[in-house]
Amino acid sequence: MAATDLHYLGLVDVGQKIQAKALSPVEVTKAMLGRIEKLDGKLKSFAYVMAESALAEAAAAEQEIAAGKIRGPLHGVPVAVKDLCWAKGAPAAHGMTIHHDFRPAEDATVVARLKDAGAVILGKLQQTEGAYADHHPKIDPPKNPWNADLWPGASSSGSGAATAAGLCFGSLGTDTGGSIRFPSAANGVTGLKPTWGRVSRYGAFELAATLDHIGPMARSAVDCGAILGAIAGQDPKDTTSVPLPVPNYLANLSGDLRGVTIGIDRRWTSEGTDSDAAAVLAEGLRVAAELGAEIKEINFPDPRAVIDDWFPLCGIEAAVAHEDTYPARKDEYGPGLAGLLDLGRQQSGMDYQKIVLRREAFRGAVRVLFESVDLLAVPAQAFAAPSLAKMATLGEDASLIGGLLRFTCPFDMTGSPTVTLPGGFAANGGPVGFQFVGRHFDEAGLVRAGDAFQRATDWHKRHPGI
């Protein structure tokens, strides 16, 4: 197979070829490193390329596979991780200038587990400053490979751009307010935000501890399931990780949705939602119904209070995470992250407790809702494929901020798992996605639903022309 045919293969597909010895993990890794060298000067998706260690990992995988030892679907497959995830000896700047010299002495648990699964780590992917909204003024932000004038997503923008552009077969992103889902939708890839506690956060810089989720971004729901299967599970180094067994997310994929009830709140999902985002959600529901799902009208709990609460809560938790350097080194922070930290430091104990109580009440109401449905269908965001020019006005337009977070941050506040699926294109040519949301720890149901949708459609097989 020619190198030009490789880069847009699915992760599981290329893994099967590698594990069947039809492809060499060393040659595949060399091809991917060559593509990074060719394209990433413009895309800016990598913060640091780990070429030497990647080739060593590929050579080790090749030897093991030749000896008949197969570690699983990721064995020999080149992937990349968001920069906030520590990789031993490699820079981990967290999108900040303060940490530009930091090289951790150990791997994050998710990185260690990818290595244990035999994956080849190509490098660290660029992110916003501190994993919040904006890139540090001194760092070049990643470009959307479909159109450099379109928004590439928020904090996991490097993960979205690199995965969409065929610079890796899958990646890790993080989601605190929507940053697996925004770049997945913006770049036309699939993203799986696991239940909070399903994946260890040890060795990953925090934005907001009780809101942060680490999860996979890849070509398809199946590919995301393969990555999640490697990184999920209890970790003694992170006592918030939940001691539940990790299922085989690639098992029992039937290609249909018979017996699955999908809830839709048509008022909530349509008010203020633009025509492109609404059309993609409607088409997703139509396909789901054809695949056998029961579509059920529901009333979603009013999320407005928790959306408003997300900002001060994120600010409080981020202020704790940054207390060693902020405000002592405030002049080294960009304005976006500094503003969040100032907001957090202004909150009182009374303010915080009210937020906690509203969050718990909302979380309980959503839990009750999932007693009558298996999944929810919601847009990825209220407006599809925004331009960089539009997103530059984010701080001046409250409706823009609300539309961005409306369908994402409520599920960080609840810790619910979601899968974001490519579902079409906007009038400006940018990809558009939608979400299925599941009950806690039912990522297998999300992989099943995403896989069924993607067997019936080809949106996830479309790639930017680069």
PDB file of N, CA, C and O in Angstrom, residues 43-115:
ATOM      1  N   LEU A  43      -0.515  23.952   9.355  1.00  0.00           N
ATOM      2  CA  LEU A  43      -1.653  23.591  10.222  1.00  0.00           C
ATOM      3  C   LEU A  43      -1.399  23.925  11.688  1.00  0.00           C
ATOM      4  O   LEU A  43      -2.349  24.179  12.440  1.00  0.00           O
ATOM      5  N   LYS A  44      -0.151  23.847  12.145  1.00  0.00           N
ATOM      6  CA  LYS A  44       0.206  24.180  13.527  1.00  0.00           C
ATOM      7  C   LYS A  44      -0.512  23.303  14.560  1.00  0.00           C
ATOM      8  O   LYS A  44      -0.799  23.743  15.670  1.00  0.00           O
ATOM      9  N   SER A  45      -0.793  22.050  14.197  1.00  0.00           N
ATOM     10  CA  SER A  45      -1.557  21.205  15.119  1.00  0.00           C
ATOM     11  C   SER A  45      -0.683  20.554  16.193  1.00  0.00           C
ATOM     12  O   SER A  45      -1.182  20.224  17.269  1.00  0.00           O
ATOM     13  N   PHE A  46       0.611  20.376  15.926  1.00  0.00           N
ATOM     14  CA  PHE A  46       1.510  19.751  16.899  1.00  0.00           C
ATOM     15  C   PHE A  46       2.264  20.814  17.685  1.00  0.00           C
ATOM     16  O   PHE A  46       2.807  21.765  17.115  1.00  0.00           O
ATOM     17  N   ALA A  47       2.294  20.629  18.996  1.00  0.00           N
ATOM     18  CA  ALA A  47       3.154  21.452  19.839  1.00  0.00           C
ATOM     19  C   ALA A  47       4.569  20.888  19.875  1.00  0.00           C
ATOM     20  O   ALA A  47       5.535  21.642  20.019  1.00  0.00           O
ATOM     21  N   TYR A  48       4.683  19.558  19.737  1.00  0.00           N
ATOM     22  CA  TYR A  48       5.991  18.898  19.811  1.00  0.00           C
ATOM     23  C   TYR A  48       5.877  17.533  19.147  1.00  0.00           C
ATOM     24  O   TYR A  48       4.975  16.743  19.481  1.00  0.00           O
ATOM     25  N   VAL A  49       6.756  17.266  18.206  1.00  0.00           N
ATOM     26  CA  VAL A  49       6.778  15.972  17.515  1.00  0.00           C
ATOM     27  C   VAL A  49       7.829  15.083  18.167  1.00  0.00           C
ATOM     28  O   VAL A  49       8.976  15.497  18.352  1.00  0.00           O
ATOM     29  N   MET A  50       7.431  13.864  18.517  1.00  0.00           N
ATOM     30  CA  MET A  50       8.302  12.927  19.235  1.00  0.00           C
ATOM     31  C   MET A  50       8.819  11.860  18.266  1.00  0.00           C
ATOM     32  O   MET A  50       8.600  10.657  18.438  1.00  0.00           O
ATOM     33  N   ALA A  51       9.515  12.305  17.213  1.00  0.00           N
ATOM     34  CA  ALA A  51       9.881  11.399  16.126  1.00  0.00           C
ATOM     35  C   ALA A  51      10.764  10.252  16.587  1.00  0.00           C
ATOM     36  O   ALA A  51      10.536   9.083  16.237  1.00  0.00           O
ATOM     37  N   GLU A  52      11.792  10.541  17.379  1.00  0.00           N
ATOM     38  CA  GLU A  52      12.755   9.508  17.773  1.00  0.00           C
ATOM     39  C   GLU A  52      12.085   8.413  18.602  1.00  0.00           C
ATOM     40  O   GLU A  52      12.238   7.210  18.318  1.00  0.00           O
ATOM     41  N   SER A  53      11.332   8.817  19.620  1.00  0.00           N
ATOM     42  CA  SER A  53      10.680   7.799  20.456  1.00  0.00           C
ATOM     43  C   SER A  53       9.580   7.082  19.686  1.00  0.00           C
ATOM     44  O   SER A  53       9.340   5.884  19.895  1.00  0.00           O
ATOM     45  N   ALA A  54       8.897   7.790  18.773  1.00  0.00           N
ATOM     46  CA  ALA A  54       7.844   7.141  17.978  1.00  0.00           C
ATOM     47  C   ALA A  54       8.426   6.029  17.123  1.00  0.00           C
ATOM     48  O   ALA A  54       7.854   4.926  17.033  1.00  0.00           O
ATOM     49  N   LEU A  55       9.556   6.283  16.491  1.00  0.00           N
ATOM     50  CA  LEU A  55      10.170   5.241  15.661  1.00  0.00           C
ATOM     51  C   LEU A  55      10.650   4.066  16.513  1.00  0.00           C
ATOM     52  O   LEU A  55      10.562   2.903  16.088  1.00  0.00           O
ATOM     53  N   ALA A  56      11.133   4.360  17.716  1.00  0.00           N
ATOM     54  CA  ALA A  56      11.549   3.272  18.607  1.00  0.00           C
ATOM     55  C   ALA A  56      10.347   2.440  19.034  1.00  0.00           C
ATOM     56  O   ALA A  56      10.422   1.193  19.088  1.00  0.00           O
ATOM     57  N   GLU A  57       9.228   3.098  19.346  1.00  0.00           N
ATOM     58  CA  GLU A  57       8.010   2.371  19.726  1.00  0.00           C
ATOM     59  C   GLU A  57       7.489   1.547  18.550  1.00  0.00           C
ATOM     60  O   GLU A  57       7.015   0.412  18.734  1.00  0.00           O
ATOM     61  N   ALA A  58       7.572   2.099  17.339  1.00  0.00           N
ATOM     62  CA  ALA A  58       7.125   1.359  16.158  1.00  0.00           C
ATOM     63  C   ALA A  58       7.992   0.129  15.916  1.00  0.00           C
ATOM     64  O   ALA A  58       7.477  -0.948  15.572  1.00  0.00           O
ATOM     65  N   ALA A  59       9.294   0.280  16.111  1.00  0.00           N
ATOM     66  CA  ALA A  59      10.193  -0.869  15.927  1.00  0.00           C
ATOM     67  C   ALA A  59       9.907  -1.956  16.958  1.00  0.00           C
ATOM     68  O   ALA A  59       9.905  -3.159  16.637  1.00  0.00           O
ATOM     69  N   ALA A  60       9.649  -1.547  18.199  1.00  0.00           N
ATOM     70  CA  ALA A  60       9.312  -2.533  19.236  1.00  0.00           C
ATOM     71  C   ALA A  60       8.013  -3.245  18.896  1.00  0.00           C
ATOM     72  O   ALA A  60       7.888  -4.470  19.075  1.00  0.00           O
ATOM     73  N   ALA A  61       7.021  -2.484  18.404  1.00  0.00           N
ATOM     74  CA  ALA A  61       5.751  -3.102  18.010  1.00  0.00           C
ATOM     75  C   ALA A  61       5.961  -4.098  16.875  1.00  0.00           C
ATOM     76  O   ALA A  61       5.369  -5.193  16.867  1.00  0.00           O
ATOM     77  N   GLU A  62       6.799  -3.734  15.926  1.00  0.00           N
ATOM     78  CA  GLU A  62       7.047  -4.624  14.787  1.00  0.00           C
ATOM     79  C   GLU A  62       7.669  -5.945  15.259  1.00  0.00           C
ATOM     80  O   GLU A  62       7.284  -7.028  14.783  1.00  0.00           O
ATOM     81  N   GLN A  63       8.586  -5.860  16.194  1.00  0.00           N
ATOM     82  CA  GLN A  63       9.215  -7.078  16.712  1.00  0.00           C
ATOM     83  C   GLN A  63       8.204  -7.940  17.455  1.00  0.00           C
ATOM     84  O   GLN A  63       8.175  -9.169  17.287  1.00  0.00           O
ATOM     85  N   GLU A  64       7.377  -7.315  18.269  1.00  0.00           N
ATOM     86  CA  GLU A  64       6.382  -8.092  19.026  1.00  0.00           C
ATOM     87  C   GLU A  64       5.378  -8.757  18.088  1.00  0.00           C
ATOM     88  O   GLU A  64       5.030  -9.940  18.267  1.00  0.00           O
ATOM     89  N   ILE A  65       4.904  -8.003  17.107  1.00  0.00           N
ATOM     90  CA  ILE A  65       3.912  -8.559  16.179  1.00  0.00           C
ATOM     91  C   ILE A  65       4.531  -9.695  15.365  1.00  0.00           C
ATOM     92  O   ILE A  65       3.894 -10.742  15.135  1.00  0.00           O
ATOM     93  N   ALA A  66       5.768  -9.519  14.966  1.00  0.00           N
ATOM     94  CA  ALA A  66       6.453 -10.589  14.228  1.00  0.00           C
ATOM     95  C   ALA A  66       6.575 -11.853  15.074  1.00  0.00           C
ATOM     96  O   ALA A  66       6.547 -12.977  14.547  1.00  0.00           O
ATOM     97  N   ALA A  67       6.690 -11.668  16.390  1.00  0.00           N
ATOM     98  CA  ALA A  67       6.808 -12.821  17.298  1.00  0.00           C
ATOM     99  C   ALA A  67       5.444 -13.379  17.699  1.00  0.00           C
ATOM    100  O   ALA A  67       5.372 -14.307  18.503  1.00  0.00           O
ATOM    101  N   GLY A  68       4.368 -12.788  17.164  1.00  0.00           N
ATOM    102  CA  GLY A  68       3.033 -13.299  17.436  1.00  0.00           C
ATOM    103  C   GLY A  68       2.361 -12.711  18.662  1.00  0.00           C
ATOM    104  O   GLY A  68       1.290 -13.182  19.065  1.00  0.00           O
ATOM    105  N   LYS A  69       2.947 -11.680  19.254  1.00  0.00           N
ATOM    106  CA  LYS A  69       2.334 -11.043  20.408  1.00  0.00           C
ATOM    107  C   LYS A  69       1.542  -9.828  19.947  1.00  0.00           C
ATOM    108  O   LYS A  69       2.119  -8.842  19.486  1.00  0.00           O
ATOM    109  N   ILE A  70       0.228  -9.910  20.071  1.00  0.00           N
ATOM    110  CA  ILE A  70      -0.656  -8.810  19.666  1.00  0.00           C
ATOM    111  C   ILE A  70      -1.284  -8.222  20.933  1.00  0.00           C
ATOM    112  O   ILE A  70      -1.979  -8.918  21.665  1.00  0.00           O
ATOM    113  N   ARG A  71      -1.050  -6.950  21.181  1.00  0.00           N
ATOM    114  CA  ARG A  71      -1.537  -6.316  22.408  1.00  0.00           C
ATOM    115  C   ARG A  71      -2.990  -5.839  22.302  1.00  0.00           C
ATOM    116  O   ARG A  71      -3.593  -5.531  23.329  1.00  0.00           O
ATOM    117  N   GLY A  72      -3.511  -5.733  21.092  1.00  0.00           N
ATOM    118  CA  GLY A  72      -4.876  -5.248  20.923  1.00  0.00           C
ATOM    119  C   GLY A  72      -4.980  -4.372  19.694  1.00  0.00           C
ATOM    120  O   GLY A  72      -4.031  -4.252  18.912  1.00  0.00           O
ATOM    121  N   PRO A  73      -6.119  -3.740  19.481  1.00  0.00           N
ATOM    122  CA  PRO A  73      -6.365  -3.024  18.222  1.00  0.00           C
ATOM    123  C   PRO A  73      -5.476  -1.820  17.976  1.00  0.00           C
ATOM    124  O   PRO A  73      -5.351  -1.368  16.839  1.00  0.00           O
ATOM    125  N   LEU A  74      -4.829  -1.279  19.026  1.00  0.00           N
ATOM    126  CA  LEU A  74      -3.959  -0.120  18.843  1.00  0.00           C
ATOM    127  C   LEU A  74      -2.506  -0.500  18.572  1.00  0.00           C
ATOM    128  O   LEU A  74      -1.685   0.379  18.300  1.00  0.00           O
ATOM    129  N   HIS A  75      -2.185  -1.780  18.593  1.00  0.00           N
ATOM    130  CA  HIS A  75      -0.790  -2.202  18.538  1.00  0.00           C
ATOM    131  C   HIS A  75      -0.153  -1.776  17.218  1.00  0.00           C
ATOM    132  O   HIS A  75      -0.585  -2.183  16.144  1.00  0.00           O
ATOM    133  N   GLY A  76       0.877  -0.931  17.316  1.00  0.00           N
ATOM    134  CA  GLY A  76       1.596  -0.464  16.149  1.00  0.00           C
ATOM    135  C   GLY A  76       1.005   0.742  15.454  1.00  0.00           C
ATOM    136  O   GLY A  76       1.548   1.200  14.447  1.00  0.00           O
ATOM    137  N   VAL A  77      -0.081   1.299  15.991  1.00  0.00           N
ATOM    138  CA  VAL A  77      -0.804   2.379  15.316  1.00  0.00           C
ATOM    139  C   VAL A  77      -0.341   3.738  15.840  1.00  0.00           C
ATOM    140  O   VAL A  77      -0.369   3.982  17.052  1.00  0.00           O
ATOM    141  N   PRO A  78       0.032   4.661  14.956  1.00  0.00           N
ATOM    142  CA  PRO A  78       0.465   5.991  15.391  1.00  0.00           C
ATOM    143  C   PRO A  78      -0.709   6.887  15.807  1.00  0.00           C
ATOM    144  O   PRO A  78      -1.664   7.074  15.044  1.00  0.00           O
ATOM    145  N   VAL A  79      -0.622   7.417  17.011  1.00  0.00           N
ATOM    146  CA  VAL A  79      -1.623   8.328  17.560  1.00  0.00           C
ATOM    147  C   VAL A  79      -0.884   9.524  18.172  1.00  0.00           C
ATOM    148  O   VAL A  79       0.343   9.559  18.196  1.00  0.00           O
ATOM    149  N   ALA A  80      -1.646  10.502  18.658  1.00  0.00           N
ATOM    150  CA  ALA A  80      -1.038  11.666  19.294  1.00  0.00           C
ATOM    151  C   ALA A  80      -1.900  12.092  20.470  1.00  0.00           C
ATOM    152  O   ALA A  80      -3.083  11.722  20.555  1.00  0.00           O
ATOM    153  N   VAL A  81      -1.327  12.882  21.363  1.00  0.00           N
ATOM    154  CA  VAL A  81      -2.042  13.249  22.592  1.00  0.00           C
ATOM    155  C   VAL A  81      -1.993  14.762  22.799  1.00  0.00           C
ATOM    156  O   VAL A  81      -1.035  15.431  22.406  1.00  0.00           O
ATOM    157  N   LYS A  82      -3.038  15.276  23.407  1.00  0.00           N
ATOM    158  CA  LYS A  82      -3.094  16.703  23.722  1.00  0.00           C
ATOM    159  C   LYS A  82      -1.936  17.074  24.646  1.00  0.00           C
ATOM    160  O   LYS A  82      -1.554  16.304  25.534  1.00  0.00           O
ATOM    161  N   ASP A  83      -1.413  18.271  24.461  1.00  0.00           N
ATOM    162  CA  ASP A  83      -0.172  18.652  25.134  1.00  0.00           C
ATOM    163  C   ASP A  83      -0.265  18.615  26.657  1.00  0.00           C
ATOM    164  O   ASP A  83       0.748  18.433  27.326  1.00  0.00           O
ATOM    165  N   LEU A  84      -1.455  18.774  27.222  1.00  0.00           N
ATOM    166  CA  LEU A  84      -1.559  18.758  28.688  1.00  0.00           C
ATOM    167  C   LEU A  84      -1.333  17.376  29.291  1.00  0.00           C
ATOM    168  O   LEU A  84      -1.154  17.242  30.503  1.00  0.00           O
ATOM    169  N   CYS A  85      -1.358  16.334  28.457  1.00  0.00           N
ATOM    170  CA  CYS A  85      -1.063  14.977  28.933  1.00  0.00           C
ATOM    171  C   CYS A  85       0.453  14.776  28.983  1.00  0.00           C
ATOM    172  O   CYS A  85       1.141  14.935  27.972  1.00  0.00           O
ATOM    173  N   TRP A  86       0.978  14.433  30.133  1.00  0.00           N
ATOM    174  CA  TRP A  86       2.416  14.255  30.279  1.00  0.00           C
ATOM    175  C   TRP A  86       2.904  13.033  29.500  1.00  0.00           C
ATOM    176  O   TRP A  86       2.274  11.975  29.509  1.00  0.00           O
ATOM    177  N   ALA A  87       4.041  13.204  28.848  1.00  0.00           N
ATOM    178  CA  ALA A  87       4.776  12.090  28.250  1.00  0.00           C
ATOM    179  C   ALA A  87       6.212  12.224  28.741  1.00  0.00           C
ATOM    180  O   ALA A  87       6.828  13.285  28.584  1.00  0.00           O
ATOM    181  N   LYS A  88       6.727  11.191  29.349  1.00  0.00           N
ATOM    182  CA  LYS A  88       8.022  11.258  30.031  1.00  0.00           C
ATOM    183  C   LYS A  88       9.102  11.836  29.126  1.00  0.00           C
ATOM    184  O   LYS A  88       9.340  11.355  28.015  1.00  0.00           O
ATOM    185  N   GLY A  89       9.743  12.914  29.610  1.00  0.00           N
ATOM    186  CA  GLY A  89      10.855  13.517  28.903  1.00  0.00           C
ATOM    187  C   GLY A  89      10.495  14.486  27.800  1.00  0.00           C
ATOM    188  O   GLY A  89      11.356  15.191  27.287  1.00  0.00           O
ATOM    189  N   ALA A  90       9.209  14.541  27.431  1.00  0.00           N
ATOM    190  CA  ALA A  90       8.779  15.438  26.354  1.00  0.00           C
ATOM    191  C   ALA A  90       8.178  16.707  26.954  1.00  0.00           C
ATOM    192  O   ALA A  90       7.559  16.661  28.023  1.00  0.00           O
ATOM    193  N   PRO A  91       8.334  17.857  26.296  1.00  0.00           N
ATOM    194  CA  PRO A  91       7.744  19.086  26.822  1.00  0.00           C
ATOM    195  C   PRO A  91       6.230  18.951  27.000  1.00  0.00           C
ATOM    196  O   PRO A  91       5.556  18.316  26.190  1.00  0.00           O
ATOM    197  N   ALA A  92       5.736  19.541  28.062  1.00  0.00           N
ATOM    198  CA  ALA A  92       4.294  19.592  28.316  1.00  0.00           C
ATOM    199  C   ALA A  92       3.980  21.021  28.749  1.00  0.00           C
ATOM    200  O   ALA A  92       4.013  21.347  29.927  1.00  0.00           O
ATOM    201  N   ALA A  93       3.700  21.878  27.777  1.00  0.00           N
ATOM    202  CA  ALA A  93       3.561  23.304  28.064  1.00  0.00           C
ATOM    203  C   ALA A  93       2.155  23.697  28.476  1.00  0.00           C
ATOM    204  O   ALA A  93       1.956  24.777  29.025  1.00  0.00           O
ATOM    205  N   HIS A  94       1.158  22.855  28.199  1.00  0.00           N
ATOM    206  CA  HIS A  94      -0.230  23.169  28.578  1.00  0.00           C
ATOM    207  C   HIS A  94      -0.716  24.437  27.865  1.00  0.00           C
ATOM    208  O   HIS A  94      -1.536  25.181  28.398  1.00  0.00           O
ATOM    209  N   GLY A  95      -0.171  24.686  26.666  1.00  0.00           N
ATOM    210  CA  GLY A  95      -0.565  25.868  25.922  1.00  0.00           C
ATOM    211  C   GLY A  95      -0.101  27.172  26.540  1.00  0.00           C
ATOM    212  O   GLY A  95      -0.615  28.239  26.196  1.00  0.00           O
ATOM    213  N   MET A  96       0.871  27.120  27.445  1.00  0.00           N
ATOM    214  CA  MET A  96       1.293  28.285  28.214  1.00  0.00           C
ATOM    215  C   MET A  96       2.787  28.531  28.025  1.00  0.00           C
ATOM    216  O   MET A  96       3.544  27.606  27.733  1.00  0.00           O
ATOM    217  N   THR A  97       3.207  29.772  28.213  1.00  0.00           N
ATOM    218  CA  THR A  97       4.641  30.065  28.192  1.00  0.00           C
ATOM    219  C   THR A  97       5.292  29.729  29.525  1.00  0.00           C
ATOM    220  O   THR A  97       6.483  29.398  29.571  1.00  0.00           O
ATOM    221  N   ILE A  98       4.527  29.767  30.607  1.00  0.00           N
ATOM    222  CA  ILE A  98       5.077  29.483  31.939  1.00  0.00           C
ATOM    223  C   ILE A  98       5.697  28.092  32.006  1.00  0.00           C
ATOM    224  O   ILE A  98       6.723  27.871  32.652  1.00  0.00           O
ATOM    225  N   HIS A  99       5.085  27.131  31.314  1.00  0.00           N
ATOM    226  CA  HIS A  99       5.531  25.739  31.425  1.00  0.00           C
ATOM    227  C   HIS A  99       6.416  25.302  30.249  1.00  0.00           C
ATOM    228  O   HIS A  99       6.620  24.094  30.066  1.00  0.00           O
ATOM    229  N   HIS A 100       6.954  26.232  29.466  1.00  0.00           N
ATOM    230  CA  HIS A 100       7.611  25.819  28.225  1.00  0.00           C
ATOM    231  C   HIS A 100       8.857  24.975  28.470  1.00  0.00           C
ATOM    232  O   HIS A 100       9.278  24.225  27.592  1.00  0.00           O
ATOM    233  N   ASP A 101       9.431  25.042  29.660  1.00  0.00           N
ATOM    234  CA  ASP A 101      10.611  24.227  29.956  1.00  0.00           C
ATOM    235  C   ASP A 101      10.285  22.950  30.751  1.00  0.00           C
ATOM    236  O   ASP A 101      11.194  22.186  31.094  1.00  0.00           O
ATOM    237  N   PHE A 102       8.994  22.717  31.015  1.00  0.00           N
ATOM    238  CA  PHE A 102       8.632  21.571  31.845  1.00  0.00           C
ATOM    239  C   PHE A 102       8.680  20.276  31.041  1.00  0.00           C
ATOM    240  O   PHE A 102       8.036  20.147  29.999  1.00  0.00           O
ATOM    241  N   ARG A 103       9.444  19.328  31.535  1.00  0.00           N
ATOM    242  CA  ARG A 103       9.498  17.984  30.941  1.00  0.00           C
ATOM    243  C   ARG A 103       9.227  16.983  32.059  1.00  0.00           C
ATOM    244  O   ARG A 103      10.090  16.767  32.917  1.00  0.00           O
ATOM    245  N   PRO A 104       8.065  16.372  32.093  1.00  0.00           N
ATOM    246  CA  PRO A 104       7.712  15.490  33.210  1.00  0.00           C
ATOM    247  C   PRO A 104       8.603  14.264  33.281  1.00  0.00           C
ATOM    248  O   PRO A 104       9.113  13.776  32.266  1.00  0.00           O
ATOM    249  N   ALA A 105       8.741  13.768  34.479  1.00  0.00           N
ATOM    250  CA  ALA A 105       9.574  12.580  34.715  1.00  0.00           C
ATOM    251  C   ALA A 105       8.782  11.284  34.588  1.00  0.00           C
ATOM    252  O   ALA A 105       9.341  10.201  34.786  1.00  0.00           O
ATOM    253  N   GLU A 106       7.500  11.388  34.275  1.00  0.00           N
ATOM    254  CA  GLU A 106       6.667  10.191  34.117  1.00  0.00           C
ATOM    255  C   GLU A 106       5.566  10.482  33.102  1.00  0.00           C
ATOM    256  O   GLU A 106       5.293  11.636  32.755  1.00  0.00           O
ATOM    257  N   ASP A 107       4.942   9.412  32.650  1.00  0.00           N
ATOM    258  CA  ASP A 107       3.808   9.520  31.739  1.00  0.00           C
ATOM    259  C   ASP A 107       2.515   9.766  32.506  1.00  0.00           C
ATOM    260  O   ASP A 107       2.342   9.254  33.624  1.00  0.00           O
ATOM    261  N   ALA A 108       1.603  10.527  31.905  1.00  0.00           N
ATOM    262  CA  ALA A 108       0.228  10.514  32.379  1.00  0.00           C
ATOM    263  C   ALA A 108      -0.300   9.085  32.282  1.00  0.00           C
ATOM    264  O   ALA A 108       0.145   8.293  31.440  1.00  0.00           O
ATOM    265  N   THR A 109      -1.256   8.753  33.118  1.00  0.00           N
ATOM    266  CA  THR A 109      -1.815   7.394  33.071  1.00  0.00           C
ATOM    267  C   THR A 109      -2.362   7.072  31.690  1.00  0.00           C
ATOM    268  O   THR A 109      -2.167   5.960  31.170  1.00  0.00           O
ATOM    269  N   VAL A 110      -3.037   8.024  31.040  1.00  0.00           N
ATOM    270  CA  VAL A 110      -3.591   7.739  29.710  1.00  0.00           C
ATOM    271  C   VAL A 110      -2.480   7.481  28.699  1.00  0.00           C
ATOM    272  O   VAL A 110      -2.632   6.631  27.804  1.00  0.00           O
ATOM    273  N   VAL A 111      -1.362   8.185  28.818  1.00  0.00           N
ATOM    274  CA  VAL A 111      -0.243   7.959  27.904  1.00  0.00           C
ATOM    275  C   VAL A 111       0.396   6.601  28.191  1.00  0.00           C
ATOM    276  O   VAL A 111       0.709   5.838  27.264  1.00  0.00           O
ATOM    277  N   ALA A 112       0.581   6.283  29.462  1.00  0.00           N
ATOM    278  CA  ALA A 112       1.136   4.975  29.824  1.00  0.00           C
ATOM    279  C   ALA A 112       0.253   3.847  29.303  1.00  0.00           C
ATOM    280  O   ALA A 112       0.761   2.821  28.809  1.00  0.00           O
ATOM    281  N   ARG A 113      -1.059   4.040  29.384  1.00  0.00           N
ATOM    282  CA  ARG A 113      -1.970   2.989  28.915  1.00  0.00           C
ATOM    283  C   ARG A 113      -1.979   2.873  27.389  1.00  0.00           C
ATOM    284  O   ARG A 113      -2.116   1.755  26.856  1.00  0.00           O
ATOM    285  N   LEU A 114      -1.830   3.982  26.685  1.00  0.00           N
ATOM    286  CA  LEU A 114      -1.682   3.888  25.231  1.00  0.00           C
ATOM    287  C   LEU A 114      -0.418   3.106  24.881  1.00  0.00           C
ATOM    288  O   LEU A 114      -0.432   2.251  23.987  1.00  0.00           O
ATOM    289  N   LYS A 115       0.663   3.391  25.578  1.00  0.00           N
ATOM    290  CA  LYS A 115       1.910   2.661  25.321  1.00  0.00           C
ATOM    291  C   LYS A 115       1.753   1.180  25.661  1.00  0.00           C
ATOM    292  O   LYS A 115       2.239   0.310  24.924  1.00  0.00           O
TER     293      LYS A 115
END
